[in-house]
XYZ file of C-alpha atoms in Angstrom:
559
model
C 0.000 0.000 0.000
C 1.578 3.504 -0.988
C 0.884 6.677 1.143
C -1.166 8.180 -1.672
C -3.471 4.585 -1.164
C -3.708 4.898 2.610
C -4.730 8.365 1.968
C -7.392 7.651 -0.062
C -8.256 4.423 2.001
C -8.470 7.491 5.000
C -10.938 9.593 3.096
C -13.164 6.661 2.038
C -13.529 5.979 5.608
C -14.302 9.836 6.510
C -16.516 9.807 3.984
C -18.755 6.708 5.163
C -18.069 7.784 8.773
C -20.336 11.464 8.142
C -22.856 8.955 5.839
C -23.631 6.776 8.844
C -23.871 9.869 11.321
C -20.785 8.609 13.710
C -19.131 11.663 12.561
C -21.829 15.282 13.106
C -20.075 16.050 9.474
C -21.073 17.606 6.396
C -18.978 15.744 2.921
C -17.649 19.492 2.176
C -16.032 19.496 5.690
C -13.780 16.941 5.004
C -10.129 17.690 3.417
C -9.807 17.261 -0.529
C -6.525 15.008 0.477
C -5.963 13.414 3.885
C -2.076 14.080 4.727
C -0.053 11.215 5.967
C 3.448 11.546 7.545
C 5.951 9.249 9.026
C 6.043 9.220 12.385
C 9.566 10.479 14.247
C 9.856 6.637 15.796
C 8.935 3.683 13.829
C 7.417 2.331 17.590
C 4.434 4.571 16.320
C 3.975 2.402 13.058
C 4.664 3.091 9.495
C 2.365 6.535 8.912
C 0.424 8.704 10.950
C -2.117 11.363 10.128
C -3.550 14.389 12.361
C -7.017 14.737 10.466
C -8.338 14.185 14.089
C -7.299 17.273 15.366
C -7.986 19.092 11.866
C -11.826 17.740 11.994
C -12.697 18.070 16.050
C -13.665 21.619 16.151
C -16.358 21.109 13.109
C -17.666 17.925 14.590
C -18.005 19.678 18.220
C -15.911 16.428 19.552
C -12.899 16.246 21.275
C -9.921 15.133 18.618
C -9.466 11.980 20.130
C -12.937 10.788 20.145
C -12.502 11.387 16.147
C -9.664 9.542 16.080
C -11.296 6.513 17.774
C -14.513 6.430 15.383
C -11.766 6.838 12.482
C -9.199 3.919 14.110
C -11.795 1.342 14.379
C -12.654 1.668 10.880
C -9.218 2.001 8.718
C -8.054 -1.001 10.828
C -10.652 -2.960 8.978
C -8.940 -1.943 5.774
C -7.563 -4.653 4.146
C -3.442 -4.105 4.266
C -4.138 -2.285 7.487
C -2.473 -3.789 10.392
C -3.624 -1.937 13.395
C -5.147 2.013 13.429
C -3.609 3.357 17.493
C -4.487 6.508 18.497
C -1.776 8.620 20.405
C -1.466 11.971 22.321
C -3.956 14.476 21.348
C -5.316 12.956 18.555
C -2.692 11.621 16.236
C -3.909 8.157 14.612
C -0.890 6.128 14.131
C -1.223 3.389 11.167
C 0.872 0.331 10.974
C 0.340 -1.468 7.620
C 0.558 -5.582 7.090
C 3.792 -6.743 5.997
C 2.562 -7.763 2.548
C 1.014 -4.683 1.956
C 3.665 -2.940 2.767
C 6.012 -4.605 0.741
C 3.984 -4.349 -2.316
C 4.568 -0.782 -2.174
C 8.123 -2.322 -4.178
C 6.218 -3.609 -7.244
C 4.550 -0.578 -7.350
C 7.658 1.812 -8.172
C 9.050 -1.006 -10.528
C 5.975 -0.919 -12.525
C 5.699 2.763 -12.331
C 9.274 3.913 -13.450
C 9.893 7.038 -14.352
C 6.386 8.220 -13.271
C 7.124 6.885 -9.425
C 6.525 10.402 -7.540
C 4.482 12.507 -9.872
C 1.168 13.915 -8.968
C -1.440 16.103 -10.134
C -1.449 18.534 -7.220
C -0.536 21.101 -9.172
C -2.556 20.462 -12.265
C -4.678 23.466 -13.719
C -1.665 26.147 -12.327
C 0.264 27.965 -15.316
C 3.420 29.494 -13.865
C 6.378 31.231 -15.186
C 9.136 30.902 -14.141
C 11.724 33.725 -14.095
C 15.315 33.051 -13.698
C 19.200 33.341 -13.728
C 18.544 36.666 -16.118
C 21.795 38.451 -15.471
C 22.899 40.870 -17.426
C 24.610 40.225 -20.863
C 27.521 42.120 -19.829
C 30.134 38.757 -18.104
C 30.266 35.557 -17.588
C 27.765 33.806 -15.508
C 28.626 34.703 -11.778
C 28.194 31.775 -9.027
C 25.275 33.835 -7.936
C 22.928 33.175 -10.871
C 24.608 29.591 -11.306
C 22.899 29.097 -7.880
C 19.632 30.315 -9.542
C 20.691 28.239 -12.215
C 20.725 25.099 -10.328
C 17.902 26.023 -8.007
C 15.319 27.682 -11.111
C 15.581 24.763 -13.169
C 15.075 21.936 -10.345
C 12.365 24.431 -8.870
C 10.745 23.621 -12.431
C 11.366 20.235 -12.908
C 9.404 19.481 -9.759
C 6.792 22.194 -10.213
C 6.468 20.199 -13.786
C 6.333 16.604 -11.894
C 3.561 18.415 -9.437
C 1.159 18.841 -12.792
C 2.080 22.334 -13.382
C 2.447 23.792 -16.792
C 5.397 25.813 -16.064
C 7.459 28.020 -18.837
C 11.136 28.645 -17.838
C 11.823 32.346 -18.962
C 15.041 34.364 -19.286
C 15.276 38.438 -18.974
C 17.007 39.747 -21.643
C 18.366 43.174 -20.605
C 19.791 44.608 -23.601
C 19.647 47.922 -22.739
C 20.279 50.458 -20.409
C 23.495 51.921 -18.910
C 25.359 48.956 -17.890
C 25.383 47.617 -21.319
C 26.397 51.092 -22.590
C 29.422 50.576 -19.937
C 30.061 47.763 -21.529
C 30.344 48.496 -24.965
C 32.109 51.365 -24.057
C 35.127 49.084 -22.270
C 35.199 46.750 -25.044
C 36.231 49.932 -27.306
C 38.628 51.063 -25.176
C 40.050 47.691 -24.693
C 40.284 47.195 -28.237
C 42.225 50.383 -28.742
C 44.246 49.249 -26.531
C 43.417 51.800 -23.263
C 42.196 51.291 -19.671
C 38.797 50.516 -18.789
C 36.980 53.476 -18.361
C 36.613 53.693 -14.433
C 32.949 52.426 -14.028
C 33.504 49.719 -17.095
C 34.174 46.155 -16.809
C 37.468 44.841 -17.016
C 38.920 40.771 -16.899
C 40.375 39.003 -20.472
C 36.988 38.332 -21.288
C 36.261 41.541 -22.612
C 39.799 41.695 -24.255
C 38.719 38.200 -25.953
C 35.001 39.695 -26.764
C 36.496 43.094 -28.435
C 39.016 40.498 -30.099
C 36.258 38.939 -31.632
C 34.082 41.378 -32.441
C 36.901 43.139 -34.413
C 37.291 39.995 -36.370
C 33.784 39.084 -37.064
C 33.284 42.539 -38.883
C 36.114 42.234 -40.789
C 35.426 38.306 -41.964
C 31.982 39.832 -43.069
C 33.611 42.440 -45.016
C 32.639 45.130 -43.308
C 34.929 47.888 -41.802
C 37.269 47.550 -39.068
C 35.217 49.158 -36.167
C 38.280 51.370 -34.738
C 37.688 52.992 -37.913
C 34.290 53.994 -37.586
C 33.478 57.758 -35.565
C 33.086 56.858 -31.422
C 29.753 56.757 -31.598
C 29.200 54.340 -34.889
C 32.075 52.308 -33.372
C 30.528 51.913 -29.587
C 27.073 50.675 -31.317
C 28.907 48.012 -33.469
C 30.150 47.030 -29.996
C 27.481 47.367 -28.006
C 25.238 44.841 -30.177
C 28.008 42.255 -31.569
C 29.729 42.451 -27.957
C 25.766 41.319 -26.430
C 24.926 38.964 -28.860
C 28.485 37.508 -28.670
C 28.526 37.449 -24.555
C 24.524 36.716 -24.470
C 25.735 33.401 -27.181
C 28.132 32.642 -24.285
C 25.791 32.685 -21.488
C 23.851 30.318 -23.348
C 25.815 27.959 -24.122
C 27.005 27.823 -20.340
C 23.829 27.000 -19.468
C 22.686 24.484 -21.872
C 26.118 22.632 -20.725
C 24.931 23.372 -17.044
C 21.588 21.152 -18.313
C 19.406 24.225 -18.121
C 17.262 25.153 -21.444
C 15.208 28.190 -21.396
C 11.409 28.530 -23.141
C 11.112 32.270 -23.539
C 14.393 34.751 -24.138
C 12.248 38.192 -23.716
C 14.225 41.071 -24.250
C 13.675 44.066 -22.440
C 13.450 46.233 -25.565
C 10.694 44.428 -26.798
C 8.431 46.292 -24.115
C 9.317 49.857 -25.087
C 9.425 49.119 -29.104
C 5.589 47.500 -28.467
C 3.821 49.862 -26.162
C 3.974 47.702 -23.929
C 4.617 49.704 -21.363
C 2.240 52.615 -22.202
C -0.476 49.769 -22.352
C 0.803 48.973 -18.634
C 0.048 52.826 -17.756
C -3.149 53.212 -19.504
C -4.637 50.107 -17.383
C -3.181 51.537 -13.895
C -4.697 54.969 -15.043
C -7.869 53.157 -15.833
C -7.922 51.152 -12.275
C -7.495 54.970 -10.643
C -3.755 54.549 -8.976
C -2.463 57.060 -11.513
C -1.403 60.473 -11.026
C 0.732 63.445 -12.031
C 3.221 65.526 -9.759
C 5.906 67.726 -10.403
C 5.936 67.135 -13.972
C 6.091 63.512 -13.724
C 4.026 60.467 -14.138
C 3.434 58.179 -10.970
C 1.787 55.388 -9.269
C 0.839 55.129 -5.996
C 2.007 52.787 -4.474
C 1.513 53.751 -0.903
C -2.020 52.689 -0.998
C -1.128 49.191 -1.863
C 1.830 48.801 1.384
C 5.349 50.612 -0.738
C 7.107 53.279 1.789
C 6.536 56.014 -0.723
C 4.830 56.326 -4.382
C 7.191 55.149 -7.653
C 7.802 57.354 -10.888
C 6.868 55.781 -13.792
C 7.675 58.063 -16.522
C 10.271 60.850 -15.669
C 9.618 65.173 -16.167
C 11.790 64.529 -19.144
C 9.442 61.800 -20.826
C 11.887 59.234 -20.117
C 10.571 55.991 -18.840
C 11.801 55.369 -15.103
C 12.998 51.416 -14.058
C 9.734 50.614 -12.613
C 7.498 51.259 -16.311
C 9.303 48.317 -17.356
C 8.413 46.102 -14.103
C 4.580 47.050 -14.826
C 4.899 46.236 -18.177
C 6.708 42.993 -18.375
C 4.347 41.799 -15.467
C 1.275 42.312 -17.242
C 2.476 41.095 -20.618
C 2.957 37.813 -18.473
C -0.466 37.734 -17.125
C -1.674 38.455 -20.510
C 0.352 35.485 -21.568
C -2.245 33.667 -19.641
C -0.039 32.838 -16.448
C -1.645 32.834 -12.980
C 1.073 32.841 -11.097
C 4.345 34.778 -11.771
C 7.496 33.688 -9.852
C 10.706 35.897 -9.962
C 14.132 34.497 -8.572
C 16.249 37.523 -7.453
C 19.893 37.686 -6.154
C 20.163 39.192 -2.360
C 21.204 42.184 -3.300
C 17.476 42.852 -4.516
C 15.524 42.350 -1.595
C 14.664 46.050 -1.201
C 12.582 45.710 -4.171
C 9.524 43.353 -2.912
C 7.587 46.167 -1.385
C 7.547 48.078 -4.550
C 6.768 44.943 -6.732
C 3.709 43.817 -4.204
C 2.589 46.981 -4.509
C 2.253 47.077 -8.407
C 0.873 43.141 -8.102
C -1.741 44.673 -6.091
C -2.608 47.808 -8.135
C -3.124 45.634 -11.136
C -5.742 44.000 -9.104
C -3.975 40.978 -8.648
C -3.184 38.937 -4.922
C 0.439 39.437 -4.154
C 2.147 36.006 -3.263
C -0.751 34.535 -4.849
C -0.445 35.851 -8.693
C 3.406 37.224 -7.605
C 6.184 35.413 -5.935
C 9.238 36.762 -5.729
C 11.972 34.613 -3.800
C 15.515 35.669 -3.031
C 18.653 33.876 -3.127
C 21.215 34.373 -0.289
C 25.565 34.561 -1.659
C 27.303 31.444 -2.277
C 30.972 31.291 -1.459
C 34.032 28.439 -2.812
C 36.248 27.247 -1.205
C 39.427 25.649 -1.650
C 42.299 24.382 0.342
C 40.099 26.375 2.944
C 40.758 29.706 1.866
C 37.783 31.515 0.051
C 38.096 31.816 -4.032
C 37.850 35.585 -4.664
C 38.286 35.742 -8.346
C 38.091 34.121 -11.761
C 41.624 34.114 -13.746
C 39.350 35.007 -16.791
C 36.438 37.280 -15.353
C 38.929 39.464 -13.154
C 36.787 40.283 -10.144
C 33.915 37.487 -9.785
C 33.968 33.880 -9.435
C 32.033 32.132 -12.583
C 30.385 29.046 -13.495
C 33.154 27.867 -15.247
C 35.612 27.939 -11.869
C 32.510 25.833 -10.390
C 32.033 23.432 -13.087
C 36.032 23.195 -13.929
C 36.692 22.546 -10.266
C 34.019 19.657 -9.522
C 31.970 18.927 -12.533
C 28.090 19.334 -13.441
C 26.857 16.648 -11.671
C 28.393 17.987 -8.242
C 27.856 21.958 -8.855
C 23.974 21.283 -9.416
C 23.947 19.393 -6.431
C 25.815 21.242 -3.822
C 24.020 24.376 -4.911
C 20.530 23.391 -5.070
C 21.051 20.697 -1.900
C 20.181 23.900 0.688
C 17.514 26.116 1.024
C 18.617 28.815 -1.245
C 17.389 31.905 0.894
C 20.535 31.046 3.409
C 24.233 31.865 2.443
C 26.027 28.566 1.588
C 30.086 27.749 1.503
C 30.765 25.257 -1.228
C 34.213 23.237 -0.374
C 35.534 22.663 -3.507
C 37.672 19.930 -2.474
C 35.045 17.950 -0.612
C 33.044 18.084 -3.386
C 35.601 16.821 -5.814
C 36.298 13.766 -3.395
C 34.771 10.173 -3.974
C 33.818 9.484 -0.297
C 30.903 9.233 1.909
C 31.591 12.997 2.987
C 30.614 14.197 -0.306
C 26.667 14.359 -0.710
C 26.133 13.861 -4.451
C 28.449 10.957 -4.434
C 27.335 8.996 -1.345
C 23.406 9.322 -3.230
C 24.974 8.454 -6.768
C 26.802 5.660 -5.498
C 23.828 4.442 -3.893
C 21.971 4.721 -7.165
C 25.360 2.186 -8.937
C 24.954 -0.058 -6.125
C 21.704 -0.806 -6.971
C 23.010 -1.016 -10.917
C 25.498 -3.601 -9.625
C 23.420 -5.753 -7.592
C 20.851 -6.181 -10.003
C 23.684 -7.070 -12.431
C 25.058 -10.138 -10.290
C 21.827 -11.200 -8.917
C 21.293 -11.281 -13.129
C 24.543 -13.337 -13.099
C 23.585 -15.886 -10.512
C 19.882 -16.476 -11.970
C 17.846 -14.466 -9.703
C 15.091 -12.754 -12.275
C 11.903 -10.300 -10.974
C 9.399 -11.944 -12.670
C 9.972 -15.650 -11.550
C 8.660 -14.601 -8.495
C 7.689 -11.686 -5.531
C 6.005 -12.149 -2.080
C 5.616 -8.934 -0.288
C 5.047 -10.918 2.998
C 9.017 -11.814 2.885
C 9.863 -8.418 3.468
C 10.121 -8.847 7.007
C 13.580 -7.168 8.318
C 13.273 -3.565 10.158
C 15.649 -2.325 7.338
C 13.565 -3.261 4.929
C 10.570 -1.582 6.353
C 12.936 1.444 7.269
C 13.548 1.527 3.046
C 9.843 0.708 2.279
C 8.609 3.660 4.456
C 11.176 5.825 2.739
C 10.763 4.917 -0.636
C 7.058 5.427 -0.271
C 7.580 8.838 0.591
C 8.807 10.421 -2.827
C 5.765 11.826 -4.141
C 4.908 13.635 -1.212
C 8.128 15.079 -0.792
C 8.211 16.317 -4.196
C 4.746 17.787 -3.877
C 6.100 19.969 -0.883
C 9.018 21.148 -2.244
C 7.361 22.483 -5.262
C 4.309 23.692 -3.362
C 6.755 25.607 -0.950
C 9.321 26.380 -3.759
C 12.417 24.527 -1.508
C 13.704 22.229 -4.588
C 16.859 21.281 -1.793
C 14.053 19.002 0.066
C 14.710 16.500 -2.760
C 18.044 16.326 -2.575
C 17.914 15.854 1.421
C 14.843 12.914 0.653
C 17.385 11.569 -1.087
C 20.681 11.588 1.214
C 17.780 9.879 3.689
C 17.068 7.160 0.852
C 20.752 6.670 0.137
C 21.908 5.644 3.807
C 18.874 3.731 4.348
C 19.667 1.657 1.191
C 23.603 1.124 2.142
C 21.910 -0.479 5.710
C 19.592 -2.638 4.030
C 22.550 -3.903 1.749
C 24.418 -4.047 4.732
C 21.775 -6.519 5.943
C 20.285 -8.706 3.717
C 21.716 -9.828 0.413
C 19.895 -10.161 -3.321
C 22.211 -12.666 -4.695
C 22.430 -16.454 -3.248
C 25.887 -17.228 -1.689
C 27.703 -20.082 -2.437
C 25.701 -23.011 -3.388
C 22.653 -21.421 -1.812
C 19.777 -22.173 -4.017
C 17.624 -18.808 -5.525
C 14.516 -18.510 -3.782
C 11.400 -16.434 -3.774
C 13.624 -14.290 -1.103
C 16.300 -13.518 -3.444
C 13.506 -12.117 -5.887
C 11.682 -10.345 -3.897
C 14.325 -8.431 -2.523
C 15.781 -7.960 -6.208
C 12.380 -6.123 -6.340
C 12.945 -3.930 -3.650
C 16.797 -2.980 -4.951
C 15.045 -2.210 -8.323
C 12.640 -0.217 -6.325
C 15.035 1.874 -4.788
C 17.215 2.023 -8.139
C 13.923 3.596 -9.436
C 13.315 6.633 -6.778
C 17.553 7.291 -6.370
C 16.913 7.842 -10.487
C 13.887 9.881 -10.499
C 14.537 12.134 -7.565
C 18.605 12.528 -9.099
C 16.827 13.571 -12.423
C 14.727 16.182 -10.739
C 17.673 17.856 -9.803
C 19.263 17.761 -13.327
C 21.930 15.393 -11.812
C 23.077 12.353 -13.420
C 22.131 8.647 -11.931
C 25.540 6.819 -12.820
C 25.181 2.826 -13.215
C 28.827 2.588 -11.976
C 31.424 4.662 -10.120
């Protein structure tokens, strides 16, 4: 029996418990889904639920007396060992062996759909991400959004969600103006101009940009007037950098849906659309020459400009129009992954969500992502050889691989600071997090491929009842809890409560294979044992694989 069974074994019993009176119920009182959890001590049996205590208050009873109508009947369920109720209310369930063990087949049979649900279904969401600036290399802040965006998606997509991973394509403003202007002066061969970006990749951009003009028979740019020459620049130098950045991420497993560019709201009127509907709604007004929204009514600590005395469009138009070009899309909800340095802008965003109409945190999320540090030899990596000033993806990557960068970096909950040890990362021990889970996942590989050897096949035979060790209940309990973890981690937008599921998974696997063994020894004949456990190493082969891909992290069959 899986958790999402006893679930619905636990409403079915609700259900018939208000039809026969023993519960003073009405059917739209009851949950949608009846939440089960393992308890902290296996002494308290293999799932517990506290729809008791969630139900007492609307039934006028005290939550144990629910719990004791409810025990008495899901003990009669078939696969239901006993139904105890404990403390203030909690109903602790211990299933029959065989029941429990079938829970093995299950996953088998499922594959690559073990874990996916449909609590999401019906939400459209996009997803905003990474989006830094075409102006360097990917930073090791947005390769943590990187990492964290795209699992974030993958498990929003495995909830039922349609979900549409989107990029921000800022071409334009005054940092990319700073930038052409430094790959000009680099490629005359002068300083940086003081607030311009320096490190060889700019040297290697204006390099190239030189070159592709001149293969395409047009003239060398250092020809050209200051001005003509800082616009060739400006949009080879982006579309070279922006080429770059995606081919960084593609190799980093991350593929993008949308690439909207930022000019693409000015050049469609999009954003005077934006104004005219906030005008409409009322929250429009004009001071001092200016065009602005107020914000204050909606929670902001003071109103926003929107369009400047001098007609030019402040920061924010572009916020209000990008937002509702994504509702328009259809979206209903919009989620925005910032960097830390951007928390100051929530109020402000909130504020517009709300003026449009829309529920902030409902239609707009916006979550924030905390610094992430390497380290190596235990001092602190400050700078990239080829960047200058900030470490990149490629000292991540170079350093540990793609497997173990996606890993470390979406393994924590990505609104707390992190300190990524480059050397225990790079180290094929038990210490190292993505390799003690991916080592589990080739164990699994390799017994399977010597109980092959030795004659010990799946479907010659499985009884659940044999499944009768406390490790192997320990691994049934935790491989049944896969789907609900995923659920929660998208619902809550904490993709690192995957990874953590599976560290869990991984040592209780390496105990059970401690413990019992798959393959006959010696001249030990193959039994229904040997086959049935087979089932539960393919079982747990199954979740290591699913949950690893989730993360964008490979499930090696040997190490």
């Amino acid at each position: 029996m899986t958790p999402a069974e006893l679930s619905l074994a636990l409403s079915a019993v609700l259900a018939q418990a208000v039809a026969d009176g023993a519960l003073p119920l009405q059917v739209s009182d009851l949950p949608a889904v009846v939440t089960v959890d393992r308890p902290r001590s296996r002494e308290h049996g293999d799932w517990a639920t506290n729809v008791a205590m969630q139900l007492a208050k609307k039934a006028g009873l005290a939550p144990r007396a629910v719990a004791e109508i409810l025990a008495a009947r899901i003990a009669a369920v078939p696969g239901v060992a006993t139904a105890d109720v404990a403390g203030p209310g909690f109903l602790n369930i211990t299933l029959e062996t065989a029941a429990a063990g079938e829970l093995a087949r299950t996953i088998v049979e499922a594959g690559t759909t073990y874990g996916r649900t449909q609590v999401l279904a019906g939400e459209r969401i996009n997803l905003e991400f990474v989006s830094a600036n075409p102006t360097g290399p990917l930073h090791i802040g947005s390769v943590r959004w990187a990492a964290v965006g795209d699992s974030l998606a993958r498990m929003l997509e495995a909830s039922g969600a349609q979900v549409t991973r989107e990029y921000y394509f800022n071409d334009a403003g005054s940092q990319i103006d700073r930038f052409a202007r430094s790959l000009l002066a680099r490629a005359k061969g002068q300083d940086a101009p003081e607030d311009g970006y320096g490190g060889q990749y700019i040297a290697e951009i204006a390099d190239q940009v030189i070159l592709d003009a001149t293969t395409a028979g047009e003239p060398d740019p250092l020809t050209l007037p200051d001005a003509q020459a800082q616009e060739v620049f400006r949009v080879r130098g982006v579309d070279l950098m922006f080429a770059e950045i995606k081919a960084k991420l593609s190799a980093f497993r991350v593929q993008f849906d949308v690439y909207f560019h930022e000019d693409a709201l000015h050049e469609s009127g999009a954003v005077d659309r934006a104004v005219a509907r906030l005008r409409e709604l009322g929250h429009i007004f004009e001071a001092d020459g200016a065009t602005w929204l107020r914000t204050t009514d909606f929670g902001d600590d003071k109103d926003r400009v929107i369009v400047k005395s001098d007609g030019e469009a402040a920061y924010i138009a572009g916020d209000l129009a990008y937002y509702l070009d994504k509702r328009e899309r259809g979206f209903n909800r919009v989620v925005i992954m910032l960097g830390a340095d951007h928390h100051g802008y929530i109020g402000r965003m909130m504020a517009m969500c709300a003026a449009f109409g829309d529920t902030p945190w409902v239609n707009l999320e916006i979550l924030i992502g905390q610094m992430v540090n390497l380290v190596k030899g235990g001092v602190p990596m400050k700078m990239s050889k080829r960047a200058g000033t900030i470490v990149t993806i490629d000292d991540l990557v170079d350093a540990v691989g793609v497997d173990a960068a996606r890993y470390s970096l979406a393994r924590s909950s990505a609104d707390q600071s992190i300190d990524l040890d480059l050397d225990l990362l790079a180290r094929a021990t038990n210490e190292n997090p993505v390799y003690y889970v991916q080592y589990a996942h080739a164990r699994t590989v390799n017994v399977g491929r010597n109980a092959l050897e030795l004659g010990v096949r799946r479907e010659d035979g499985f009884d659940p009842s044999l499944l009768d060790h406390v490790s192997e209940s320990t691994l049934l309990a935790k491989l049944g809890e896969l789907g609900r973890v995923i659920a929660q981690a998208a619902e809550l937008r904490e993709p690192h409560r995957v990874a953590r599921y599976l560290e869990e998974l991984a040592g209780a696997y390496h105990k059970w294979y401690d413990q019992r063994r798959v393959s006959p020894f010696g001249d030990e004949e193959v039994t229904d044992v040997h086959r049935t456990r087979l089932w539960l190493n393919d079982a747990t082969r199954t979740v290591l694989a699913n949950g690893l891909e989730l993360l964008g992290v490979s499930a090696p069959e040997r190490m």
